[in-house]
Coordinates of C-alpha atoms and ligand atoms in Angstrom, one line a residue:
M78 CA 187.3 4.8 122.6
D79 CA 187.7 7.9 124.5
I80 CA 183.9 8.4 124.2
L81 CA 183.2 11.6 126.4
N82 CA 186.1 13.4 124.4
M83 CA 184.8 13.2 121.2
P84 CA 183.6 16.9 120.3
I85 CA 180.5 15.5 118.7
V86 CA 179.5 13.9 122.2
K87 CA 180.6 17.1 123.9
E88 CA 178.1 19.0 121.6
Y89 CA 175.4 16.2 122.4
L90 CA 175.8 17.0 126.1
R91 CA 175.9 20.6 125.8
T92 CA 172.2 20.3 123.9
A93 CA 170.9 18.2 126.8
T94 CA 171.6 21.3 129.1
Q95 CA 170.1 23.8 126.4
L96 CA 166.8 21.9 125.7
Y97 CA 166.5 21.9 129.7
N98 CA 167.1 25.7 129.7
H99 CA 164.6 26.3 127.0
G100 CA 162.1 25.0 129.1
W101 CA 161.2 22.1 127.1
A102 CA 162.3 19.3 129.3
E103 CA 160.3 19.4 132.7
R104 CA 161.3 16.3 134.8
N105 CA 162.6 13.4 132.4
G106 CA 160.7 15.2 129.4
G107 CA 162.7 14.6 126.0
N108 CA 165.2 12.4 124.5
I109 CA 168.2 12.5 122.3
S110 CA 169.9 10.0 119.8
M111 CA 172.9 9.9 117.7
L112 CA 174.2 7.9 115.1
M113 CA 177.7 7.2 116.1
D114 CA 180.6 7.1 113.7
G115 CA 183.8 5.1 114.6
D116 CA 184.8 1.6 115.4
F117 CA 183.1 0.5 118.8
S118 CA 184.0 -3.4 118.1
D119 CA 186.5 -3.4 120.8
M120 CA 183.9 -2.6 123.6
P121 CA 182.5 -5.4 125.6
V122 CA 179.0 -5.6 125.7
L123 CA 177.6 -5.0 129.1
R124 CA 174.0 -6.4 128.7
T125 CA 171.6 -6.8 126.3
I126 CA 168.0 -4.9 126.0
P127 CA 165.5 -6.4 124.0
F128 CA 162.9 -4.3 121.6
S129 CA 159.7 -5.3 119.8
F130 CA 160.0 -3.5 116.3
D131 CA 161.7 -4.0 113.2
A132 CA 164.6 -2.1 112.9
A133 CA 166.6 -4.3 110.4
D134 CA 168.0 -1.4 108.5
M135 CA 169.7 -0.4 111.7
I136 CA 171.4 -3.3 112.8
G137 CA 175.1 -3.2 113.3
R138 CA 174.5 0.4 113.9
C139 CA 175.7 2.3 117.0
I140 CA 173.8 5.1 118.7
M141 CA 174.2 7.4 121.9
I142 CA 170.6 7.7 123.5
T143 CA 169.3 9.4 126.8
G144 CA 167.9 7.0 129.0
S145 CA 164.2 6.3 130.1
G146 CA 163.2 8.5 133.1
K147 CA 166.2 10.5 133.1
Y148 CA 166.4 14.1 133.5
L149 CA 168.2 16.2 130.5
K150 CA 169.2 18.6 133.1
N151 CA 171.6 16.1 134.7
V152 CA 172.6 14.3 131.5
E153 CA 176.1 16.8 130.8
A154 CA 177.3 16.2 134.7
D155 CA 176.3 12.5 134.7
P156 CA 176.5 11.0 131.3
E157 CA 177.5 7.7 132.6
N158 CA 174.2 7.2 134.4
N159 CA 171.9 9.2 132.0
I160 CA 172.9 7.9 128.5
A161 CA 173.7 5.0 126.9
L162 CA 175.9 3.7 123.8
L163 CA 174.1 1.1 121.8
R164 CA 175.1 -1.3 119.2
I165 CA 172.0 -2.3 117.1
C166 CA 171.2 -6.3 116.8
D167 CA 168.1 -8.2 115.3
G168 CA 165.4 -7.4 118.2
Y169 CA 167.6 -6.3 120.9
A170 CA 170.7 -3.7 121.3
E171 CA 173.7 -4.5 123.2
L172 CA 174.6 -1.9 125.8
L173 CA 178.4 -0.7 124.9
W174 CA 178.4 2.2 127.9
G175 CA 176.7 4.0 130.1
L176 CA 173.2 3.5 131.7
A177 CA 175.8 2.5 134.9
D178 CA 172.7 2.4 137.5
G179 CA 171.1 0.0 135.5
G180 CA 168.5 1.9 133.6
K181 CA 166.7 1.4 130.0
P182 CA 167.2 3.4 126.9
S183 CA 164.2 6.0 126.3
S184 CA 160.8 4.9 126.0
E185 CA 160.7 6.3 122.8
L186 CA 163.7 4.1 121.1
A187 CA 161.2 3.0 118.5
A188 CA 160.5 6.6 117.5
H189 CA 164.2 7.2 117.6
L190 CA 165.5 4.2 115.7
L191 CA 163.0 4.2 113.0
S192 CA 163.5 7.7 112.3
H193 CA 167.1 7.0 111.9
S194 CA 166.3 4.6 109.6
A195 CA 164.1 6.7 107.7
R196 CA 166.4 10.1 107.8
L197 CA 169.3 8.1 106.7
K198 CA 167.6 7.1 103.2
A199 CA 166.9 10.9 102.3
D200 CA 170.1 12.1 103.6
P201 CA 173.4 10.3 104.2
S202 CA 174.8 12.8 106.4
H203 CA 172.0 12.9 108.8
R204 CA 173.0 11.6 112.3
V205 CA 170.5 12.9 115.4
V206 CA 166.9 12.8 116.3
M207 CA 165.9 15.0 119.2
H208 CA 162.3 14.8 121.1
T209 CA 161.5 17.8 123.4
H210 CA 158.4 19.2 124.7
A211 CA 158.7 22.7 123.1
T212 CA 156.3 25.0 124.6
N213 CA 154.7 27.1 122.0
A214 CA 154.7 24.1 119.4
V215 CA 152.9 22.1 121.7
A216 CA 150.4 25.1 122.8
M217 CA 149.7 25.7 118.9
T218 CA 148.2 21.9 118.7
F219 CA 145.5 22.9 121.3
V220 CA 144.3 26.3 119.0
H221 CA 145.4 25.5 115.5
S222 CA 144.2 23.0 112.8
L223 CA 146.3 20.1 112.9
D224 CA 146.3 19.6 109.1
E225 CA 149.9 19.4 108.3
R226 CA 149.7 21.9 105.3
E227 CA 147.7 24.5 107.1
F228 CA 150.1 24.4 110.2
T229 CA 153.0 24.5 108.4
R230 CA 151.6 27.5 106.2
T231 CA 150.9 29.6 109.5
L232 CA 154.4 29.0 110.8
W233 CA 156.3 29.9 107.7
G234 CA 153.6 33.0 107.6
M235 CA 154.9 34.1 111.0
A236 CA 158.9 34.1 110.6
T237 CA 160.9 34.9 107.8
E238 CA 163.5 32.0 108.5
S239 CA 160.6 29.6 109.0
I240 CA 160.8 28.5 105.1
M241 CA 164.5 29.1 105.1
F242 CA 164.8 26.0 107.6
F243 CA 161.9 23.9 107.1
Y244 CA 161.5 24.5 103.4
D245 CA 160.0 20.7 103.6
G246 CA 157.3 21.2 106.2
V247 CA 156.1 20.2 109.2
A248 CA 154.6 17.1 109.9
V249 CA 151.9 16.4 112.2
L250 CA 150.7 13.5 114.3
P251 CA 147.2 13.8 116.1
W252 CA 147.4 12.9 119.5
M253 CA 148.4 9.1 120.4
P254 CA 149.7 7.2 123.2
C255 CA 153.6 8.1 123.4
G256 CA 156.4 5.5 124.1
T257 CA 154.7 2.9 121.8
D258 CA 156.0 1.1 118.5
E259 CA 152.7 2.5 117.0
I260 CA 153.8 6.2 117.5
G261 CA 157.4 5.5 116.6
I262 CA 156.1 3.7 113.0
A263 CA 154.0 6.5 112.6
T264 CA 156.7 9.2 113.4
A265 CA 159.3 7.6 111.0
E266 CA 156.8 7.3 108.3
K267 CA 156.5 11.2 108.3
M268 CA 160.2 11.5 108.5
A269 CA 161.1 10.1 105.3
D270 CA 160.3 13.4 103.6
R271 CA 160.5 15.7 106.5
R272 CA 162.4 16.5 109.5
V273 CA 160.0 18.0 112.1
V274 CA 156.9 16.0 113.4
V275 CA 154.9 17.5 116.1
W276 CA 153.1 15.4 118.2
A277 CA 150.0 17.2 119.3
H278 CA 149.6 18.1 123.0
H279 CA 152.8 16.3 123.5
G280 CA 156.2 17.6 121.8
V281 CA 158.5 17.8 118.5
F282 CA 160.7 15.6 116.9
G283 CA 163.4 17.3 115.0
A284 CA 166.4 15.6 112.9
G285 CA 169.3 16.7 111.8
S286 CA 173.2 16.0 110.8
T287 CA 174.6 17.4 114.4
P288 CA 172.8 17.9 117.6
D289 CA 172.9 21.9 117.2
E290 CA 171.3 21.5 113.8
A291 CA 168.3 19.4 115.4
L292 CA 168.2 21.8 118.1
G293 CA 168.2 25.0 115.6
L294 CA 165.6 23.5 113.6
I295 CA 163.2 23.1 116.7
E296 CA 163.9 26.5 117.8
T297 CA 163.2 28.0 114.4
V298 CA 159.6 26.2 114.5
D299 CA 159.0 27.1 118.1
K300 CA 160.0 30.8 117.5
A301 CA 157.8 31.1 114.6
A302 CA 154.9 29.2 117.0
Q303 CA 155.5 31.5 120.0
F304 CA 154.8 34.6 117.3
Y305 CA 151.6 32.7 116.6
M306 CA 150.6 32.2 119.9
M307 CA 151.4 35.7 121.0
T308 CA 149.2 37.0 118.1
A309 CA 146.2 34.4 117.7
H310 CA 143.7 36.2 119.9
L311 CA 144.7 39.6 118.3
P312 CA 143.5 41.2 115.5
V313 CA 146.4 40.1 113.2
L314 CA 146.7 43.1 110.3
Q315 CA 149.4 41.3 108.1
K316 CA 151.8 38.0 108.0
I317 CA 154.0 36.9 105.5
N318 CA 152.1 36.1 102.2
D319 CA 152.2 33.8 99.3
S320 CA 154.2 35.5 97.0
Q321 CA 156.5 37.1 99.7
L322 CA 157.0 33.0 100.3
K323 CA 157.9 32.5 96.8
E324 CA 159.8 35.6 96.7
M325 CA 162.0 34.3 99.7
A326 CA 162.4 30.9 98.4
A327 CA 163.7 32.3 95.0
V328 CA 166.1 34.4 96.8
L329 CA 167.5 31.2 98.7
G330 CA 167.3 29.0 95.6
I331 CA 165.0 26.4 97.5
T332 CA 162.2 24.4 96.8
P333 CA 159.3 24.8 99.3
R334 CA 157.1 21.7 99.9
P335 CA 154.9 21.1 96.7
G336 CA 151.6 22.2 97.0
Y337 CA 151.9 23.9 99.8
I338 CA 152.0 27.7 98.7
D339 CA 149.1 28.6 96.6
Ligands
13P3 P1 162.0 9.0 128.5 O1 162.5 9.4 129.8 O2 161.5 7.4 128.3 O3 162.9 9.3 127.6 O4 160.4 9.7 127.9 C1 160.4 11.0 127.8 C2 159.3 11.4 127.2 O5 159.3 12.7 126.6 C3 158.4 10.4 126.3 O6 157.7 11.1 125.3
ZN4 ZN1 157.7 13.2 125.3

C-alpha cells in the first residue's frame, strides 16, 4: 500500500505543519492519531510495542500516530522517521511502517486509543484524535473556573460559531500528570459524549472524522478562548446571551448540551 499517497494521509501530514504554524506545537508538543481504513494485512510486522492499558475494542484496527519526542514541524518533510502505522493487538501494537529510526509511538497512546474507542461508539464516521498545546485555551485554564458547564458557557458566549461547532460542550480535566494510562482513561470517559477535552495547564484533545475537522474544531475553541483572554481583564459590556444562544441553536437546528443554557 502506498501510504504516503493516500489523500487522507497527505491531509494528516499537512495538519501537523499547521499545528506548528499555529504556535501550538513547541518542541515535541502535541500528537495526532488517525484510524486507517484499508487492508494492511500484507505488510510485514517490523517490531512489536507493548502497552499497559486495555484497548480490547481496538484490536485489529490500524492507526497512524506521531512518534514520542518527535517534532510536529518535521512530520510532513520526514514522515517515515516521525510517524508510525500500527496494528493494535491485545496489550501490544505491531509496527507496520514508520518510526524508522527506532522510536516509540506518542506517550499519549492511551489517550488516543481509548478516545478512538469512545468516539467510534458515539459516531461511526469518527477517525481522528488530535492533541495540541492550543495557547489561548490553555491560558484560560489559569484564570477561569474549570467547571465544564461554566467553561463551555463562556466559550459559547464569546463567538457566534462556538455553539455551531461544539454544541456538545467542552470537557475539562483538572491538572494531572500527562503520558499516563490514568489521563488516557479520564480523557476517553469525557470523549464518550463530547469531542473536545481541555487538559488544565497543558493542552486540548479534539476529535473528528478527518484531520481538517479535528483541527478546525480545536481552532474554534481556541479562537473563542482568545477573545476571552483578550477581554477578561476589561469591563465586558456585552456578550452573546442565553436567549441569543437559543436563537442560534434554533436557526441551526442543533441541540446544545442539555442543562447548559439557562
Ligand atoms: P509525545 O512527544 O510523546 O507525543 O508527547 C508530547 C505531548 O504533548 C505530551 O502531552
Ligand atoms: Zn501535550
